[in-house]
Amino acid sequence: MFQRALICTDLEDGLQRLIHFVPSLASSGLNHITFLHTTALLADRGVPRADTDRENEVRETLSEALANCPEVVEVQVDVQSGRPLDHIGQAIKTHQPDLVILGAESRSQLTEKLFGSTTMELCKRLEVPVMILRPQLISTYTVAELSLRCQNLFRYFLVPYDDSKSAKTLVEKVKTSVANHAANQLQNILLIWVVDKVTRRSLQDQTQYQVQEAEETLTTVKPGLEELGIGVETVVKQGDGITEVLDAAMVYDISCITISSNSFGKISEWSSPSFARELLRRSWHPIIYFPM
């Protein structure tokens, strides 16, 4: 599904552990991996300058990824001083990744590190999908567990769907990514549609109609994915969107949840930033954001 990954780490988010799991990442279908770190600029008499000593130190640390590197994968290390956003943008032009991997904090409220400053700006600017991994989860995996996780990063996707423009685009983005790579690791997709649950008896017939309509719509989406050799299951739930999606992710052994958005700040659609933010705050599953 993905072949070229740009892994951005601040060396405190757990992603630096991935330098020891290049063979496992290669098993997930990746054949080109770049590890990126941005060091802070030094202020020398008020004039910013690169911290070359720190750059060399970090470069040496991340270069451990080159050890025992399989022939099927190319690994590069990119360390510079400056603003992370600028560095990542330049690295994308240089290394041409089809996936950017970032870490995100898990807190009760959003912070700059969680769909805030850098991540929010990246999602606004980039045309490249962004995978967001939970640092606390990666940090607690044993070596064997993390190796298995790396091998199965793209095995089973959960795709929230409501037939909106952003949902349709999300499905098309997934289909395009699969079609463009012969060595596809995506085996299964769960299409889930959540209908608001109502308790008023007078509205129950309307809700049942919405459920039936959702089921019929999902059956029309399913064949286009199955044509690519992907096993597809559809499910319609009633209740809170976030809760039902997270419950389904556990029940169906999901490896990753996918989301998309057609505009930031819009709250009327399923795949809006509000849904994405809440999902990021509450989900321990990896999330891939596909820009529109």
CSV table of C-alpha atoms in Angstrom, one decimal:
chain,number,residue,atom,x,y,z
A,1,MET,CA,0.0,0.0,0.0
A,2,PHE,CA,2.8,2.4,0.9
A,3,GLN,CA,6.4,2.0,-0.2
A,4,ARG,CA,8.2,5.2,0.9
A,5,ALA,CA,7.9,6.4,4.5
A,6,LEU,CA,9.2,9.6,6.1
A,7,ILE,CA,9.4,8.9,9.9
A,8,CYS,CA,9.6,12.1,11.9
A,9,THR,CA,10.8,11.7,15.5
A,10,ASP,CA,11.8,14.2,18.2
A,11,LEU,CA,13.6,11.3,20.0
A,12,GLU,CA,11.0,11.5,22.8
A,13,ASP,CA,7.9,10.1,21.0
A,14,GLY,CA,9.0,6.5,20.8
A,15,LEU,CA,9.3,6.5,17.1
A,16,GLN,CA,13.1,6.4,17.4
A,17,ARG,CA,12.7,2.8,18.4
A,18,LEU,CA,11.8,2.0,14.8
A,19,ILE,CA,15.4,2.3,13.7
A,20,HIS,CA,15.8,-1.2,15.1
A,21,PHE,CA,12.9,-2.6,13.2
A,22,VAL,CA,13.7,-1.8,9.6
A,23,PRO,CA,13.4,-5.5,8.5
A,24,SER,CA,9.9,-5.6,10.0
A,25,LEU,CA,8.9,-2.3,8.4
A,26,ALA,CA,10.1,-3.8,5.1
A,27,SER,CA,7.8,-6.7,5.6
A,28,SER,CA,4.9,-4.2,5.7
A,29,GLY,CA,5.7,-3.3,2.1
A,30,LEU,CA,8.1,-0.3,2.7
A,31,ASN,CA,11.2,-0.2,0.4
A,32,HIS,CA,12.4,3.3,1.2
A,33,ILE,CA,12.5,4.7,4.8
A,34,THR,CA,13.9,8.1,5.9
A,35,PHE,CA,14.3,8.9,9.6
A,36,LEU,CA,14.0,12.7,10.2
A,37,HIS,CA,14.9,14.8,13.2
A,38,THR,CA,15.0,18.5,13.6
A,39,THR,CA,17.3,20.1,16.2
A,40,ALA,CA,16.8,23.6,17.6
A,41,LEU,CA,18.8,26.5,16.3
A,42,LEU,CA,21.4,28.0,18.5
A,43,ALA,CA,21.3,31.7,19.2
A,44,ASP,CA,24.8,33.0,18.9
A,45,ARG,CA,24.8,36.7,19.8
A,46,GLY,CA,21.2,36.9,18.6
A,47,VAL,CA,22.1,35.2,15.3
A,48,PRO,CA,20.5,31.8,14.8
A,49,ARG,CA,22.9,29.1,13.7
A,50,ALA,CA,22.8,25.3,13.2
A,51,ASP,CA,23.8,23.1,16.2
A,52,THR,CA,26.2,21.0,14.3
A,53,ASP,CA,27.4,19.1,17.3
A,54,ARG,CA,23.8,18.0,18.2
A,55,GLU,CA,23.1,17.2,14.5
A,56,ASN,CA,26.1,14.9,14.4
A,57,GLU,CA,25.1,13.2,17.6
A,58,VAL,CA,21.5,12.6,16.5
A,59,ARG,CA,22.7,11.5,13.0
A,60,GLU,CA,24.9,8.9,14.6
A,61,THR,CA,22.1,7.6,16.8
A,62,LEU,CA,19.6,7.3,13.9
A,63,SER,CA,22.2,5.7,11.6
A,64,GLU,CA,21.8,2.5,13.6
A,65,ALA,CA,18.9,1.9,11.3
A,66,LEU,CA,21.5,1.2,8.6
A,67,ALA,CA,22.8,-1.9,10.4
A,68,ASN,CA,21.3,-5.2,9.3
A,69,CYS,CA,19.3,-3.4,6.6
A,70,PRO,CA,17.7,-5.8,4.1
A,71,GLU,CA,18.7,-5.4,0.5
A,72,VAL,CA,15.0,-4.8,-0.4
A,73,VAL,CA,14.8,-1.5,1.5
A,74,GLU,CA,16.8,1.7,1.3
A,75,VAL,CA,17.3,3.7,4.5
A,76,GLN,CA,18.3,7.4,4.8
A,77,VAL,CA,18.8,9.7,7.8
A,78,ASP,CA,17.9,13.4,7.5
A,79,VAL,CA,19.0,15.6,10.5
A,80,GLN,CA,18.9,19.4,10.3
A,81,SER,CA,18.5,22.4,12.6
A,82,GLY,CA,15.6,24.8,12.2
A,83,ARG,CA,11.8,24.7,12.3
A,84,PRO,CA,10.3,21.1,12.1
A,85,LEU,CA,7.5,22.2,9.7
A,86,ASP,CA,10.0,23.7,7.3
A,87,HIS,CA,12.4,20.7,7.6
A,88,ILE,CA,9.6,18.2,7.0
A,89,GLY,CA,8.3,20.1,4.0
A,90,GLN,CA,11.7,20.2,2.4
A,91,ALA,CA,12.3,16.5,3.2
A,92,ILE,CA,9.1,15.6,1.5
A,93,LYS,CA,10.3,17.3,-1.7
A,94,THR,CA,13.7,15.6,-1.4
A,95,HIS,CA,12.7,12.0,-0.4
A,96,GLN,CA,9.3,11.8,-2.1
A,97,PRO,CA,7.5,9.7,0.6
A,98,ASP,CA,4.0,8.4,0.0
A,99,LEU,CA,3.5,8.4,3.8
A,100,VAL,CA,4.6,10.6,6.7
A,101,ILE,CA,4.7,9.1,10.1
A,102,LEU,CA,4.4,11.3,13.3
A,103,GLY,CA,3.9,10.7,17.0
A,104,ALA,CA,1.1,12.4,19.0
A,105,GLU,CA,0.5,12.9,22.7
A,106,SER,CA,-2.6,11.6,24.4
A,107,ARG,CA,-4.2,14.1,26.7
A,108,SER,CA,-7.7,15.2,27.8
A,109,GLN,CA,-7.4,18.3,25.7
A,110,LEU,CA,-5.6,18.9,22.4
A,111,THR,CA,-2.1,20.3,22.6
A,112,GLU,CA,0.1,21.7,19.9
A,113,LYS,CA,1.7,18.3,19.5
A,114,LEU,CA,-1.7,16.6,19.0
A,115,PHE,CA,-3.3,17.9,15.9
A,116,GLY,CA,-1.9,21.3,16.8
A,117,SER,CA,0.9,23.4,15.5
A,118,THR,CA,3.1,21.0,13.4
A,119,THR,CA,0.6,18.3,12.8
A,120,MET,CA,-2.3,20.5,12.0
A,121,GLU,CA,-0.2,22.6,9.6
A,122,LEU,CA,1.1,19.4,7.9
A,123,CYS,CA,-2.4,18.1,7.4
A,124,LYS,CA,-3.4,21.4,5.9
A,125,ARG,CA,-0.5,21.7,3.6
A,126,LEU,CA,0.5,18.2,2.5
A,127,GLU,CA,-0.9,16.1,-0.2
A,128,VAL,CA,0.8,13.1,1.4
A,129,PRO,CA,-1.1,10.8,3.8
A,130,VAL,CA,0.0,11.2,7.5
A,131,MET,CA,0.1,8.3,9.9
A,132,ILE,CA,-0.2,9.3,13.6
A,133,LEU,CA,1.1,6.8,16.1
A,134,ARG,CA,0.6,6.9,19.9
A,135,PRO,CA,4.0,7.3,21.6
A,136,GLN,CA,2.9,5.8,24.8
A,137,LEU,CA,1.8,2.6,23.0
A,138,ILE,CA,5.0,2.2,21.0
A,139,SER,CA,7.1,2.8,24.1
A,140,THR,CA,5.5,0.0,26.0
A,141,TYR,CA,5.8,-2.7,23.3
A,142,THR,CA,8.3,-5.4,23.8
A,143,VAL,CA,10.7,-6.1,21.0
A,144,ALA,CA,8.7,-9.0,19.7
A,145,GLU,CA,5.4,-7.0,20.0
A,146,LEU,CA,6.8,-4.0,18.1
A,147,SER,CA,8.2,-6.2,15.4
A,148,LEU,CA,4.9,-7.8,14.8
A,149,ARG,CA,3.1,-4.4,14.8
A,150,CYS,CA,5.6,-3.0,12.2
A,151,GLN,CA,4.9,-6.0,10.0
A,152,ASN,CA,1.2,-5.4,10.1
A,153,LEU,CA,0.9,-1.6,10.0
A,154,PHE,CA,-1.3,-1.7,6.8
A,155,ARG,CA,-3.0,-5.1,7.2
A,156,TYR,CA,-6.6,-4.2,8.2
A,157,PHE,CA,-8.1,-0.7,7.8
A,158,LEU,CA,-11.2,0.7,9.4
A,159,VAL,CA,-12.9,3.2,7.2
A,160,PRO,CA,-15.7,5.4,8.7
A,161,TYR,CA,-18.2,6.0,5.9
A,162,ASP,CA,-21.3,8.2,5.6
A,163,ASP,CA,-21.5,8.8,1.8
A,164,SER,CA,-20.3,12.4,2.2
A,165,LYS,CA,-17.8,13.9,-0.3
A,166,SER,CA,-15.0,13.4,2.2
A,167,ALA,CA,-15.9,9.8,2.8
A,168,LYS,CA,-16.1,9.1,-0.9
A,169,THR,CA,-12.7,10.7,-1.4
A,170,LEU,CA,-11.3,8.7,1.4
A,171,VAL,CA,-12.3,5.4,-0.3
A,172,GLU,CA,-10.9,6.6,-3.6
A,173,LYS,CA,-7.6,7.5,-2.0
A,174,VAL,CA,-7.3,4.1,-0.4
A,175,LYS,CA,-8.2,2.4,-3.8
A,176,THR,CA,-5.6,4.5,-5.6
A,177,SER,CA,-2.9,3.7,-3.0
A,178,VAL,CA,-3.6,0.0,-3.4
A,179,ALA,CA,-3.7,0.1,-7.2
A,180,ASN,CA,-0.4,2.0,-7.5
A,181,HIS,CA,1.6,-0.6,-5.6
A,182,ALA,CA,2.0,-4.2,-6.7
A,183,ALA,CA,3.2,-5.4,-3.3
A,184,ASN,CA,0.0,-4.5,-1.5
A,185,GLN,CA,-0.1,-5.4,2.2
A,186,LEU,CA,-3.7,-4.3,2.8
A,187,GLN,CA,-5.7,-7.5,3.3
A,188,ASN,CA,-9.0,-6.3,4.8
A,189,ILE,CA,-11.2,-3.2,5.2
A,190,LEU,CA,-14.1,-2.6,7.5
A,191,LEU,CA,-16.6,0.0,6.2
A,192,ILE,CA,-18.5,1.3,9.2
A,193,TRP,CA,-21.5,3.7,9.1
A,194,VAL,CA,-22.9,5.0,12.4
A,195,VAL,CA,-26.4,6.3,12.6
A,196,ASP,CA,-27.5,8.4,15.5
A,197,LYS,CA,-29.5,6.4,18.0
A,198,VAL,CA,-32.8,7.9,19.0
A,199,THR,CA,-35.1,6.9,21.9
A,200,ARG,CA,-38.3,8.7,20.9
A,201,ARG,CA,-40.6,6.0,19.5
A,202,SER,CA,-42.0,8.4,16.9
A,203,LEU,CA,-38.5,8.6,15.3
A,204,GLN,CA,-37.6,5.0,15.4
A,205,ASP,CA,-39.1,4.2,12.0
A,206,GLN,CA,-37.1,7.0,10.5
A,207,THR,CA,-33.9,5.7,12.1
A,208,GLN,CA,-34.6,2.2,10.8
A,209,TYR,CA,-35.0,3.6,7.4
A,210,GLN,CA,-31.6,5.4,7.8
A,211,VAL,CA,-30.0,2.1,8.8
A,212,GLN,CA,-31.5,0.3,5.8
A,213,GLU,CA,-30.4,3.1,3.5
A,214,ALA,CA,-26.8,3.0,4.9
A,215,GLU,CA,-26.6,-0.8,4.5
A,216,GLU,CA,-27.7,-0.5,0.8
A,217,THR,CA,-25.2,2.3,0.2
A,218,LEU,CA,-22.3,0.3,1.7
A,219,THR,CA,-23.1,-2.7,-0.6
A,220,THR,CA,-22.5,-0.4,-3.6
A,221,VAL,CA,-19.1,0.8,-2.2
A,222,LYS,CA,-17.9,-2.7,-1.4
A,223,PRO,CA,-17.3,-4.2,-4.9
A,224,GLY,CA,-14.9,-1.4,-5.9
A,225,LEU,CA,-12.6,-2.4,-3.1
A,226,GLU,CA,-13.0,-6.1,-3.6
A,227,GLU,CA,-11.9,-5.8,-7.2
A,228,LEU,CA,-8.5,-4.9,-5.8
A,229,GLY,CA,-8.2,-8.2,-3.9
A,230,ILE,CA,-9.2,-6.8,-0.6
A,231,GLY,CA,-11.6,-8.5,1.8
A,232,VAL,CA,-14.4,-6.1,2.7
A,233,GLU,CA,-16.9,-6.2,5.5
A,234,THR,CA,-19.6,-3.7,6.1
A,235,VAL,CA,-21.4,-2.8,9.3
A,236,VAL,CA,-24.0,-0.2,10.3
A,237,LYS,CA,-24.2,0.8,14.0
A,238,GLN,CA,-26.5,3.0,16.0
A,239,GLY,CA,-25.0,5.3,18.6
A,240,ASP,CA,-22.2,7.8,19.1
A,241,GLY,CA,-19.8,7.9,16.1
A,242,ILE,CA,-16.5,7.9,18.1
A,243,THR,CA,-17.6,5.3,20.6
A,244,GLU,CA,-18.9,2.9,17.9
A,245,VAL,CA,-15.8,3.3,15.7
A,246,LEU,CA,-13.4,2.6,18.6
A,247,ASP,CA,-15.4,-0.4,19.7
A,248,ALA,CA,-15.4,-1.8,16.2
A,249,ALA,CA,-11.6,-1.3,16.0
A,250,MET,CA,-11.2,-3.7,18.9
A,251,VAL,CA,-13.8,-6.2,17.9
A,252,TYR,CA,-12.5,-6.5,14.3
A,253,ASP,CA,-8.8,-6.6,15.1
A,254,ILE,CA,-8.1,-3.4,13.2
A,255,SER,CA,-4.5,-2.3,12.6
A,256,CYS,CA,-5.3,1.2,11.5
A,257,ILE,CA,-8.2,3.7,11.4
A,258,THR,CA,-8.4,6.0,8.3
A,259,ILE,CA,-9.9,9.5,8.2
A,260,SER,CA,-10.1,12.4,5.8
A,261,SER,CA,-11.5,16.0,5.6
A,262,ASN,CA,-12.5,18.4,2.9
A,263,SER,CA,-12.0,21.5,5.1
A,264,PHE,CA,-10.6,22.3,8.6
A,265,GLY,CA,-13.0,23.9,11.0
A,266,LYS,CA,-16.2,22.4,9.5
A,267,ILE,CA,-18.2,20.4,12.1
A,268,SER,CA,-21.2,19.1,10.1
A,269,GLU,CA,-19.5,16.1,8.5
A,270,TRP,CA,-18.3,12.8,9.8
A,271,SER,CA,-14.8,13.3,8.6
A,272,SER,CA,-14.5,16.8,9.9
A,273,PRO,CA,-11.6,18.0,12.1
A,274,SER,CA,-13.8,17.7,15.2
A,275,PHE,CA,-14.3,14.0,14.6
A,276,ALA,CA,-10.6,13.7,13.8
A,277,ARG,CA,-9.5,15.5,16.9
A,278,GLU,CA,-11.7,13.5,19.2
A,279,LEU,CA,-10.6,10.3,17.5
A,280,LEU,CA,-7.0,11.2,17.9
A,281,ARG,CA,-7.5,12.1,21.6
A,282,ARG,CA,-9.3,8.8,22.5
A,283,SER,CA,-7.9,6.2,20.1
A,284,TRP,CA,-4.9,4.1,20.8
A,285,HIS,CA,-5.0,2.7,17.3
A,286,PRO,CA,-2.7,4.2,14.6
A,287,ILE,CA,-4.6,6.7,12.4
A,288,ILE,CA,-3.9,7.6,8.8
A,289,TYR,CA,-5.1,11.0,7.7
A,290,PHE,CA,-5.7,11.2,3.9
A,291,PRO,CA,-5.7,14.8,2.7
A,292,MET,CA,-8.3,15.8,0.1
